[in-house]
Coordinates of N, CA and C and ligand atoms in Angstrom, one line a residue:
M1365 N 26.9 9.5 -59.7 CA 26.4 10.3 -58.6 C 24.8 10.0 -58.3
T1366 N 25.1 9.7 -56.6 CA 23.3 9.8 -56.4 C 23.1 10.6 -55.4
E1367 N 23.6 11.9 -55.1 CA 23.1 12.9 -54.5 C 21.7 13.2 -54.5
S1368 N 21.1 13.3 -53.2 CA 19.7 13.9 -53.1 C 19.4 15.1 -53.2
P1369 N 18.7 15.9 -54.0 CA 18.5 17.2 -54.5 C 18.5 17.9 -53.1
S1370 N 18.8 19.4 -53.2 CA 18.7 20.1 -51.9 C 17.8 20.7 -51.9
K1371 N 16.9 20.5 -50.8 CA 15.8 21.3 -50.6 C 15.8 22.5 -50.2
M1372 N 16.8 23.1 -49.5 CA 17.1 24.3 -49.0 C 17.4 25.1 -50.1
L1373 N 17.6 24.5 -51.7 CA 17.9 25.4 -52.9 C 16.4 25.8 -53.3
I1374 N 15.8 24.4 -53.3 CA 14.4 25.0 -53.6 C 13.6 26.0 -52.7
D1375 N 13.8 25.6 -51.5 CA 13.3 26.9 -50.6 C 13.8 28.0 -50.8
V1376 N 14.9 28.5 -51.0 CA 15.6 29.6 -51.1 C 14.9 30.1 -52.2
Q1377 N 15.0 29.7 -53.4 CA 14.5 29.7 -54.7 C 12.9 30.4 -54.5
N1378 N 12.3 29.6 -53.9 CA 10.6 29.9 -53.9 C 10.8 31.7 -53.2
N1379 N 11.8 31.4 -51.8 CA 11.7 32.8 -51.4 C 12.2 33.9 -52.3
I1380 N 13.1 33.7 -52.9 CA 13.5 34.6 -53.9 C 12.1 35.3 -54.8
A1381 N 11.2 34.1 -55.5 CA 10.2 34.4 -56.4 C 9.7 35.3 -55.6
A1382 N 8.9 34.8 -54.2 CA 7.8 35.7 -53.3 C 8.4 36.7 -53.3
A1383 N 9.7 37.2 -52.8 CA 10.3 38.2 -52.3 C 10.0 39.2 -53.6
A1384 N 10.8 38.9 -54.7 CA 10.7 39.7 -56.2 C 9.4 40.0 -56.5
K1385 N 8.4 39.1 -56.6 CA 7.0 39.5 -57.0 C 6.6 40.6 -55.8
R1386 N 6.8 40.2 -54.6 CA 6.1 41.5 -53.8 C 6.7 43.1 -53.6
A1387 N 8.2 42.8 -54.3 CA 8.7 43.9 -55.0 C 8.7 44.6 -56.5
Q1388 N 7.7 43.7 -56.9 CA 7.5 43.8 -58.5 C 9.0 43.8 -59.1
R1389 N 9.8 42.8 -58.8 CA 11.0 42.8 -59.8 C 11.1 41.6 -60.3
D1390 N 11.8 41.2 -61.3 CA 12.1 40.4 -62.2 C 12.8 39.3 -61.5
T1391 N 12.8 38.0 -61.5 CA 13.9 37.2 -60.5 C 14.8 37.2 -61.6
D1392 N 14.8 37.0 -63.0 CA 15.6 37.4 -63.9 C 16.9 38.3 -63.4
D1393 N 16.7 39.1 -62.6 CA 17.7 40.0 -62.4 C 18.4 39.9 -61.1
I1394 N 18.0 38.8 -60.9 CA 18.4 38.4 -59.3 C 19.1 37.1 -59.4
N1395 N 20.6 37.4 -58.9 CA 21.8 36.8 -59.3 C 21.8 35.5 -57.7
L1396 N 21.4 34.5 -57.5 CA 22.0 34.2 -56.3 C 23.3 33.3 -56.2
I1397 N 23.9 33.7 -55.4 CA 25.4 33.2 -55.0 C 25.2 32.4 -54.0
A1398 N 25.6 31.2 -54.4 CA 25.7 29.8 -53.2 C 27.0 30.0 -52.8
V1399 N 27.3 30.6 -51.3 CA 28.3 30.7 -51.0 C 28.9 29.2 -50.2
S1400 N 29.8 28.9 -50.9 CA 30.0 27.3 -50.8 C 31.4 27.6 -50.1
K1401 N 32.2 28.6 -49.1 CA 33.2 28.5 -48.4 C 33.2 27.0 -47.5
T1402 N 34.1 26.7 -47.0 CA 34.3 25.5 -45.8 C 33.1 24.2 -46.2
R1403 N 32.6 24.5 -47.6 CA 31.7 23.3 -47.7 C 32.7 22.5 -48.6
S1404 N 32.4 21.1 -48.4 CA 33.1 20.0 -49.6 C 32.3 20.0 -50.7
S1405 N 33.1 19.5 -51.8 CA 32.7 19.0 -53.1 C 31.4 18.3 -53.1
E1406 N 31.5 17.6 -52.1 CA 30.4 16.5 -51.7 C 28.9 17.3 -51.5
E1407 N 29.2 18.5 -50.6 CA 28.0 19.2 -50.2 C 27.6 20.4 -51.6
I1408 N 28.9 20.2 -52.8 CA 28.5 21.2 -53.3 C 27.5 20.9 -54.5
I1409 N 27.9 19.4 -55.1 CA 27.4 18.6 -56.3 C 25.9 18.7 -56.1
P1410 N 25.1 18.3 -55.0 CA 23.6 18.3 -55.3 C 23.2 19.5 -56.2
L1411 N 23.2 20.7 -55.2 CA 23.0 22.1 -56.0 C 23.8 22.0 -57.6
L1412 N 25.1 21.3 -58.0 CA 25.2 21.6 -59.2 C 24.6 20.7 -60.2
E1413 N 23.8 19.8 -59.7 CA 22.9 18.6 -60.0 C 21.6 19.2 -60.2
Q1414 N 21.1 20.0 -59.8 CA 20.2 20.9 -59.5 C 19.7 22.2 -60.7
G1415 N 21.3 22.3 -61.1 CA 21.3 23.1 -62.6 C 21.9 24.3 -61.6
H1416 N 22.5 24.8 -60.5 CA 22.9 26.3 -60.0 C 24.4 26.2 -60.5
K1417 N 24.4 27.2 -61.1 CA 26.0 27.5 -61.1 C 26.5 28.5 -60.7
S1418 N 26.1 29.3 -60.2 CA 26.7 30.2 -59.2 C 27.1 30.5 -57.9
F1419 N 28.3 30.6 -57.5 CA 28.8 30.1 -56.2 C 29.6 31.1 -55.9
G1420 N 29.9 31.3 -54.7 CA 31.2 32.4 -53.8 C 32.0 31.6 -53.1
E1421 N 32.9 32.2 -53.0 CA 34.4 31.8 -52.1 C 35.0 32.9 -51.4
N1422 N 35.4 32.8 -50.5 CA 36.1 33.7 -49.4 C 37.7 33.8 -49.8
R1423 N 38.2 32.6 -50.0 CA 39.9 32.3 -49.9 C 40.3 31.9 -51.3
V1424 N 41.0 32.5 -51.7 CA 41.6 31.8 -53.0 C 42.2 30.4 -52.9
Q1425 N 43.0 30.5 -52.2 CA 43.4 29.2 -52.1 C 42.5 27.6 -52.1
E1426 N 41.3 28.1 -50.7 CA 40.5 27.0 -51.0 C 39.4 26.7 -52.2
A1427 N 39.3 27.9 -52.8 CA 39.1 27.9 -54.1 C 39.6 27.0 -55.2
M1428 N 40.6 27.5 -55.1 CA 41.7 26.5 -55.9 C 41.9 25.0 -56.0
E1429 N 41.4 24.6 -54.4 CA 41.4 23.3 -54.2 C 40.3 22.3 -54.6
K1430 N 39.3 23.3 -54.8 CA 38.0 22.4 -55.4 C 37.3 22.6 -56.5
W1431 N 37.4 24.2 -57.0 CA 36.9 24.5 -58.5 C 37.3 23.8 -59.5
P1432 N 38.5 23.5 -59.8 CA 39.2 23.2 -61.1 C 38.5 21.8 -61.3
A1433 N 38.2 20.9 -60.3 CA 37.8 19.5 -60.8 C 36.4 19.6 -60.8
L1434 N 35.8 20.5 -60.1 CA 34.2 20.4 -60.5 C 34.1 21.3 -61.7
R1435 N 34.5 22.1 -62.1 CA 34.4 23.2 -63.4 C 34.5 21.5 -64.5
S1436 N 35.6 20.8 -64.5 CA 35.8 19.9 -65.2 C 34.7 18.8 -65.5
Q1437 N 34.1 18.8 -64.5 CA 32.7 17.7 -64.6 C 31.6 18.6 -64.9
Y1438 N 31.2 19.8 -64.5 CA 30.0 20.8 -64.7 C 30.3 22.0 -65.8
D1439 N 29.3 22.1 -66.4 CA 29.7 23.4 -67.6 C 29.0 24.8 -66.9
G1440 N 29.4 25.8 -67.3 CA 28.8 27.3 -67.2 C 29.0 27.7 -65.1
I1441 N 29.8 26.9 -64.9 CA 30.0 27.6 -63.3 C 30.3 29.2 -63.6
E1442 N 30.1 29.7 -62.8 CA 30.3 31.2 -62.3 C 30.6 31.2 -60.6
L1443 N 32.3 31.6 -60.7 CA 32.7 31.8 -59.4 C 33.3 33.2 -59.2
H1444 N 32.4 33.4 -57.7 CA 32.3 34.6 -57.5 C 33.3 34.6 -56.5
C1445 N 34.4 35.8 -56.1 CA 35.3 35.9 -54.9 C 34.8 37.0 -54.4
I1446 N 34.3 36.5 -52.7 CA 33.6 37.7 -52.0 C 34.0 37.7 -50.7
G1447 N 35.3 37.4 -50.5 CA 36.4 37.5 -49.8 C 37.4 38.5 -49.9
Q1448 N 38.1 39.2 -48.1 CA 39.1 40.2 -48.8 C 40.1 39.2 -49.2
L1449 N 40.9 40.5 -50.4 CA 42.1 40.0 -51.3 C 43.1 40.5 -51.2
Q1450 N 44.2 39.8 -50.7 CA 45.7 40.0 -50.5 C 45.9 40.3 -52.1
S1451 N 46.8 41.6 -52.2 CA 47.4 41.7 -53.4 C 48.1 41.0 -53.9
N1452 N 49.3 40.1 -53.0 CA 49.7 39.1 -53.8 C 49.3 37.8 -54.3
K1453 N 47.4 38.0 -54.1 CA 47.1 36.8 -54.7 C 46.4 37.0 -56.1
A1454 N 46.6 38.4 -56.5 CA 45.8 38.9 -57.7 C 45.9 37.9 -58.9
A1455 N 47.0 37.7 -59.3 CA 47.0 36.5 -60.6 C 46.1 35.5 -60.3
E1456 N 46.3 34.6 -59.1 CA 45.7 33.6 -58.7 C 44.1 33.8 -58.8
A1457 N 43.7 34.8 -58.2 CA 42.2 35.1 -58.0 C 41.4 35.5 -59.2
I1458 N 42.3 36.3 -60.3 CA 41.6 36.2 -61.9 C 41.9 35.0 -62.5
A1459 N 43.0 34.3 -62.2 CA 42.6 32.9 -62.8 C 41.2 32.1 -62.8
I1460 N 41.2 31.9 -61.3 CA 40.2 31.1 -60.8 C 38.7 31.7 -60.6
F1461 N 38.8 33.2 -60.5 CA 37.4 33.5 -60.3 C 37.1 34.5 -61.5
D1462 N 35.3 34.6 -61.6 CA 34.8 34.8 -62.8 C 34.3 36.5 -62.7
V1463 N 33.8 36.6 -60.9 CA 33.7 38.1 -60.9 C 34.3 38.4 -59.4
I1464 N 34.8 39.6 -58.9 CA 35.2 39.6 -57.7 C 34.6 40.8 -56.9
H1465 N 33.7 40.6 -55.6 CA 33.2 41.2 -55.0 C 34.0 42.1 -54.2
S1466 N 35.4 42.2 -54.2 CA 35.6 42.6 -52.6 C 37.0 43.5 -53.1
L1467 N 36.7 44.6 -54.0 CA 38.2 45.6 -54.5 C 37.7 46.4 -53.9
D1468 N 38.5 46.5 -53.2 CA 38.1 47.9 -51.5 C 39.3 49.0 -51.9
R1469 N 40.3 49.0 -52.3 CA 41.5 49.6 -51.9 C 42.4 49.7 -53.2
I1470 N 43.2 51.1 -53.2 CA 44.0 51.1 -54.5 C 45.3 50.1 -55.0
S1471 N 45.9 49.8 -53.7 CA 46.7 48.8 -53.5 C 46.3 47.5 -54.5
L1472 N 45.5 47.4 -54.2 CA 44.6 46.2 -54.6 C 44.2 46.1 -56.0
L1473 N 43.8 47.6 -56.5 CA 43.1 47.5 -57.8 C 44.8 47.7 -58.5
K1474 N 45.7 48.1 -58.3 CA 46.7 48.1 -59.1 C 47.2 46.8 -59.2
A1475 N 47.1 45.8 -58.0 CA 48.0 44.5 -58.2 C 46.8 43.8 -59.3
L1476 N 45.5 44.1 -59.1 CA 44.8 43.3 -60.1 C 44.7 43.8 -61.5
A1477 N 45.4 45.1 -61.4 CA 45.1 46.0 -63.1 C 46.4 45.2 -63.9
K1478 N 47.6 44.8 -63.2 CA 48.6 44.5 -63.6 C 48.4 43.2 -64.0
E1479 N 47.9 42.4 -63.3 CA 47.1 40.7 -63.5 C 46.5 40.7 -64.7
M1480 N 45.5 41.6 -64.4 CA 44.5 41.3 -65.6 C 45.2 42.2 -66.8
K1481 N 46.0 42.7 -67.0 CA 46.6 43.0 -68.2 C 47.5 42.0 -68.7
K1482 N 48.3 41.0 -67.5 CA 49.4 40.5 -68.2 C 48.3 38.9 -68.3
A1483 N 47.4 38.8 -67.7 CA 46.5 37.8 -68.5 C 45.5 38.1 -69.5
D1484 N 45.6 39.2 -69.7 CA 44.6 39.7 -70.7 C 43.3 39.3 -70.5
K1485 N 42.8 39.0 -69.6 CA 41.7 39.0 -68.5 C 41.1 39.8 -67.6
Y1486 N 40.2 40.6 -68.4 CA 39.5 41.5 -67.4 C 38.2 41.3 -67.0
I1487 N 38.2 40.9 -65.9 CA 37.0 40.5 -65.1 C 36.1 41.4 -64.8
P1488 N 34.8 41.3 -64.5 CA 33.9 42.2 -63.7 C 34.1 42.7 -62.3
C1489 N 34.1 43.3 -61.6 CA 34.3 43.7 -60.2 C 33.3 44.5 -59.5
F1490 N 33.1 44.5 -58.2 CA 32.0 45.3 -57.5 C 33.3 46.3 -56.5
L1491 N 33.0 47.3 -56.0 CA 33.8 47.8 -55.2 C 32.9 47.3 -54.0
Q1492 N 34.0 46.9 -52.9 CA 33.3 46.8 -51.5 C 33.1 48.1 -51.0
I1493 N 32.3 48.7 -50.1 CA 32.0 49.7 -49.4 C 31.9 49.4 -47.7
N1494 N 32.5 49.9 -47.1 CA 32.4 49.7 -45.6 C 31.4 51.2 -45.3
I1495 N 30.3 50.0 -45.5 CA 28.9 51.0 -45.3 C 28.7 51.6 -44.0
G1496 N 28.9 50.8 -43.0 CA 28.7 51.2 -42.0 C 29.8 52.0 -41.0
D1497 N 30.6 52.5 -41.7 CA 31.6 53.3 -41.2 C 32.4 52.3 -40.1
E1498 N 32.9 51.0 -40.5 CA 33.5 50.2 -39.4 C 35.1 49.9 -39.2
E1499 N 35.3 50.3 -37.8 CA 37.0 50.3 -38.0 C 37.8 49.3 -38.4
Q1500 N 37.1 48.2 -38.0 CA 37.8 46.7 -38.2 C 37.5 46.0 -39.4
K1501 N 36.7 46.8 -40.2 CA 35.9 46.3 -41.1 C 36.6 46.6 -43.0
G1502 N 36.7 45.7 -43.6 CA 37.3 45.8 -45.4 C 36.4 46.6 -45.6
G1503 N 36.7 47.1 -46.7 CA 35.4 48.3 -47.7 C 36.3 49.4 -47.6
C1504 N 35.6 50.1 -48.8 CA 36.3 51.3 -49.3 C 35.2 52.5 -48.4
A1505 N 36.4 53.3 -48.1 CA 35.0 54.2 -47.1 C 34.4 55.1 -48.4
V1506 N 33.3 55.5 -47.6 CA 32.0 56.1 -48.8 C 32.8 57.5 -49.3
K1507 N 33.3 58.3 -48.8 CA 34.2 59.4 -49.2 C 35.2 59.4 -50.2
D1508 N 36.1 57.9 -50.1 CA 36.9 57.4 -51.5 C 36.3 56.8 -52.3
I1509 N 34.7 56.6 -52.3 CA 34.4 55.7 -53.9 C 35.0 56.1 -54.9
A1510 N 34.7 58.0 -55.5 CA 35.2 58.6 -56.7 C 36.4 58.2 -57.0
K1511 N 37.1 58.4 -56.1 CA 38.6 57.9 -56.3 C 38.7 57.0 -56.9
L1512 N 38.4 55.6 -56.1 CA 38.5 54.4 -56.3 C 38.2 54.1 -57.8
L1513 N 37.3 54.8 -58.0 CA 36.3 54.4 -59.1 C 36.5 54.7 -60.3
E1514 N 37.5 55.6 -60.3 CA 38.1 57.0 -61.2 C 40.0 56.0 -61.6
A1515 N 40.3 55.5 -60.5 CA 41.3 54.8 -60.5 C 41.1 53.5 -61.3
A1516 N 40.1 52.8 -61.3 CA 39.5 52.0 -61.7 C 39.7 52.1 -63.2
T1517 N 38.5 53.0 -63.6 CA 38.3 53.5 -64.7 C 39.8 53.3 -65.6
N1518 N 40.5 54.1 -65.3 CA 41.7 54.6 -65.8 C 42.5 53.3 -65.9
A1519 N 42.7 52.1 -65.3 CA 43.5 51.1 -65.0 C 42.3 49.8 -66.5
G1520 N 41.3 50.1 -66.7 CA 40.5 49.5 -67.6 C 40.0 48.0 -66.9
I1521 N 39.7 48.5 -65.6 CA 39.1 47.4 -64.9 C 37.4 47.6 -64.7
P1522 N 36.7 46.9 -65.1 CA 35.4 46.9 -65.2 C 34.9 46.8 -63.8
I1523 N 34.0 48.0 -63.4 CA 33.1 47.8 -62.4 C 32.1 47.9 -62.8
I1524 N 31.4 46.9 -61.9 CA 29.6 46.7 -62.5 C 28.9 47.1 -61.6
G1525 N 29.2 47.3 -60.2 CA 28.5 47.6 -59.0 C 29.0 47.7 -57.4
L1526 N 28.2 47.8 -56.5 CA 28.4 47.7 -55.3 C 28.3 46.7 -54.3
M1527 N 29.4 46.3 -53.4 CA 29.0 45.3 -52.7 C 29.3 46.0 -50.8
C1528 N 27.9 45.3 -50.1 CA 28.7 45.7 -48.6 C 28.3 44.2 -47.8
I1529 N 28.7 44.4 -46.8 CA 28.6 43.6 -45.8 C 28.2 44.8 -44.6
P1530 N 26.8 44.6 -44.1 CA 26.5 45.5 -43.1 C 27.0 45.1 -41.8
P1531 N 27.0 46.4 -40.9 CA 27.6 46.0 -39.2 C 26.5 44.9 -38.9
A1532 N 27.0 43.8 -37.7 CA 26.1 42.9 -37.6 C 25.1 43.1 -36.1
D1533 N 24.4 42.1 -36.2 CA 23.2 42.9 -35.3 C 22.5 44.0 -35.2
I1534 N 22.4 44.5 -35.8 CA 21.3 45.8 -36.1 C 20.9 45.5 -37.6
E1535 N 19.6 46.3 -37.7 CA 19.3 45.8 -39.2 C 19.6 46.8 -40.3
A1536 N 19.5 45.5 -41.5 CA 20.5 46.0 -42.2 C 19.8 47.1 -43.2
A1537 N 18.5 47.2 -43.5 CA 18.0 47.8 -44.3 C 18.6 49.4 -44.6
P1538 N 18.8 50.2 -43.7 CA 19.1 51.5 -44.0 C 20.3 51.4 -44.5
F1539 N 21.5 50.2 -44.3 CA 22.7 50.1 -44.8 C 22.4 50.0 -46.6
F1540 N 21.4 48.8 -47.0 CA 21.1 48.6 -48.0 C 20.8 49.6 -48.6
A1541 N 20.0 50.4 -48.1 CA 19.2 51.5 -49.2 C 20.3 52.5 -49.4
L1542 N 21.2 52.7 -48.0 CA 22.8 53.8 -48.3 C 23.2 53.3 -49.8
L1543 N 23.1 51.8 -49.8 CA 24.7 51.2 -50.9 C 23.5 51.6 -52.0
A1544 N 22.7 51.6 -52.1 CA 21.5 51.3 -53.4 C 21.8 53.2 -53.8
K1545 N 21.4 53.8 -53.2 CA 21.4 55.4 -53.0 C 22.9 55.6 -53.8
L1546 N 24.3 54.9 -53.2 CA 25.3 55.3 -53.8 C 25.8 54.8 -55.1
A1547 N 25.0 53.6 -55.3 CA 25.2 52.9 -56.6 C 24.5 53.8 -57.4
D1548 N 23.3 54.3 -57.5 CA 22.6 55.0 -58.3 C 23.3 56.3 -58.4
E1549 N 24.0 57.3 -57.6 CA 24.7 58.2 -57.4 C 25.8 58.4 -58.5
Y1550 N 26.8 56.7 -58.8 CA 27.5 56.7 -59.6 C 27.2 55.8 -60.7
D1551 N 26.1 55.6 -60.9 CA 25.6 55.2 -62.3 C 26.1 53.6 -62.1
L1552 N 26.3 53.0 -61.1 CA 26.7 51.6 -61.2 C 25.5 50.4 -61.2
P1553 N 25.1 49.7 -62.3 CA 23.6 49.1 -62.2 C 23.5 47.8 -61.0
N1554 N 24.8 47.2 -60.7 CA 24.5 46.2 -59.9 C 24.6 46.4 -58.2
L1555 N 24.2 45.5 -57.3 CA 24.5 46.0 -55.9 C 24.5 44.2 -55.5
S1556 N 25.7 44.1 -54.9 CA 25.9 42.7 -53.9 C 25.6 43.1 -52.6
M1557 N 24.4 42.8 -52.2 CA 24.2 42.6 -50.7 C 22.8 41.7 -50.2
G1558 N 23.1 41.2 -48.9 CA 21.8 40.5 -48.8 C 22.9 38.7 -48.6
M1559 N 22.6 38.6 -47.1 CA 23.0 37.2 -46.8 C 21.4 36.1 -46.3
S1560 N 22.0 34.8 -45.7 CA 21.1 34.4 -45.2 C 20.1 34.9 -44.6
S1561 N 20.4 35.9 -43.4 CA 19.5 36.7 -42.8 C 18.7 37.7 -43.0
D1562 N 19.0 38.2 -44.5 CA 18.4 39.2 -44.8 C 18.4 39.6 -46.4
Y1563 N 18.5 38.0 -47.2 CA 18.5 38.7 -48.7 C 16.9 39.0 -49.3
E1564 N 16.0 38.4 -48.1 CA 14.7 39.1 -48.9 C 14.7 40.9 -48.9
T1565 N 15.1 41.4 -47.7 CA 15.1 42.6 -47.3 C 15.6 42.9 -48.5
A1566 N 17.2 42.6 -48.8 CA 18.3 43.1 -49.6 C 17.4 43.5 -51.1
L1567 N 17.0 42.1 -51.1 CA 16.2 42.1 -52.8 C 15.2 43.0 -52.4
S1568 N 14.1 43.5 -51.9 CA 13.1 44.9 -51.8 C 13.7 45.8 -51.8
I1569 N 15.2 46.0 -51.7 CA 16.1 47.0 -52.2 C 16.9 47.4 -53.2
G1570 N 16.8 46.3 -53.9 CA 17.3 46.4 -55.1 C 18.4 45.7 -55.4
A1571 N 19.1 44.6 -54.3 CA 20.1 43.9 -54.7 C 19.5 43.1 -56.2
T1572 N 20.8 42.8 -56.5 CA 20.8 42.0 -58.1 C 21.9 40.9 -57.5
H1573 N 22.6 40.6 -56.2 CA 23.3 39.9 -56.3 C 23.2 39.5 -54.8
I1574 N 22.5 38.4 -54.3 CA 22.6 38.1 -52.8 C 23.6 36.6 -52.3
R1575 N 24.4 37.0 -51.7 CA 25.3 35.9 -51.1 C 24.9 34.9 -50.2
V1576 N 24.3 33.7 -50.1 CA 23.4 32.9 -49.4 C 24.2 31.7 -49.2
G1577 N 24.6 31.6 -47.9 CA 25.5 30.3 -47.6 C 24.7 29.4 -47.0
T1578 N 24.5 29.9 -45.7 CA 23.8 29.1 -44.5 C 22.5 28.3 -44.5
A1579 N 21.7 29.4 -45.1 CA 20.3 28.8 -45.6 C 20.4 27.8 -47.0
L1580 N 21.0 27.5 -47.6 CA 21.6 26.8 -48.5 C 22.3 25.5 -47.8
F1581 N 23.5 25.4 -47.1 CA 23.9 24.3 -46.6 C 23.7 24.3 -45.1
G1582 N 23.2 24.8 -44.9 CA 23.2 24.6 -42.9 C 24.4 25.5 -42.1
S1583 N 24.3 25.2 -40.9 CA 25.3 26.1 -40.4 C 26.9 25.9 -40.7
R1584 N 27.6 26.6 -40.2 CA 29.3 26.3 -40.7 C 29.6 26.1 -39.5
I1585 N 30.3 25.0 -39.7 CA 31.1 24.4 -38.2 C 32.3 25.0 -38.3
R1586 N 33.2 25.1 -39.1 CA 34.4 26.1 -39.2 C 33.6 27.5 -39.6
N1587 N 34.4 28.3 -39.2 CA 34.2 29.7 -38.9 C 35.2 30.4 -40.1
A1588 N 34.4 30.9 -40.9 CA 35.6 31.6 -42.0 C 34.9 32.9 -42.4
E1589 N 34.7 33.5 -41.8 CA 34.3 35.4 -42.1 C 35.3 35.8 -42.4
Ligands
LIG2727 C1 30.0 34.0 -45.4 C2 29.6 35.0 -46.4 C3 28.3 35.1 -46.8 C4 27.0 34.1 -46.5 O1 26.5 34.1 -45.4 P1 25.5 33.3 -44.8 O2 25.5 34.1 -43.3 O3 26.0 32.1 -44.3 O4 24.5 33.1 -45.5 C5 28.0 36.3 -47.3 N1 29.0 37.3 -48.0 C6 30.1 37.1 -47.7 C7 31.0 38.1 -47.9 C8 30.3 36.0 -46.5 O5 31.9 36.3 -46.1

C-alpha cells in the first residue's frame, strides 16, 4: 500500500494535545474516534497505516461491509457504534462493534441484553442522552436516566458513560457541562461528546471520547446523519 499519510490526523492529534494541556488533562485519557461513516476503505487505510485504531460508524450494514476486511489486515481495531440502533439489528451490532454509544431506550436495551447473553459477549455501552430535550432527536430523556441505568444493571449490560449530540447551531458548551454533571451524578466515568466543530471545547469539559469525522476526512458528500 502506498497511501500518503493523513495530515488531517496529525493536525487533530496536535489540537487534542494542546487542548488537553490547557485543560491540564492527560492525552491518554482522551479517545479519538475517527468517524468513518460514508468513507471508503481507501480513505480509512491511511489512518490505519499511521497506527490509528479507533473508528466510529453509524450504520450496522455499512460497518459489516467495510470492517471485516480491514480487521483481517490490521490488528487492534476498535469499532464504535455511534448511530441510532434498531432493536432488530442488535445481534449484528454486537457481532461487529466493540462499544455502543447509542443505547437510549428500554426496548433496545432488552434486545441487546438478549443477544449479549446469547453470544456471551457483554460489550461496553454508553447511554445516549437527549441533552437538548429535542423532540425529533434520539436519546434518553434526562428524567429517564435512572430507570434505564437500573434496567441495564439488572440485565448485566456494562454502562461506561454518557453520550450526547447537542442541538445544532447553538453553543454546545452548556450541554457538554450538563452531560458531565449527569455522569458525575450517576458515577459514570466516561463522556462521549464533541465532534469536528467542538471537540476542543468538549475536551475542556471532560470528554473522554470525541467523535471526529469531517476534520479527519474532509466534508461528507453523502449525508449520513
Ligand atoms: C457523523 C457523526 C459525528 C462526526 O461528525 P463530524 O462533524 O463530521 O465530526 C459524530 N458523532 C455522531 C453521532 C455522528 O453521527
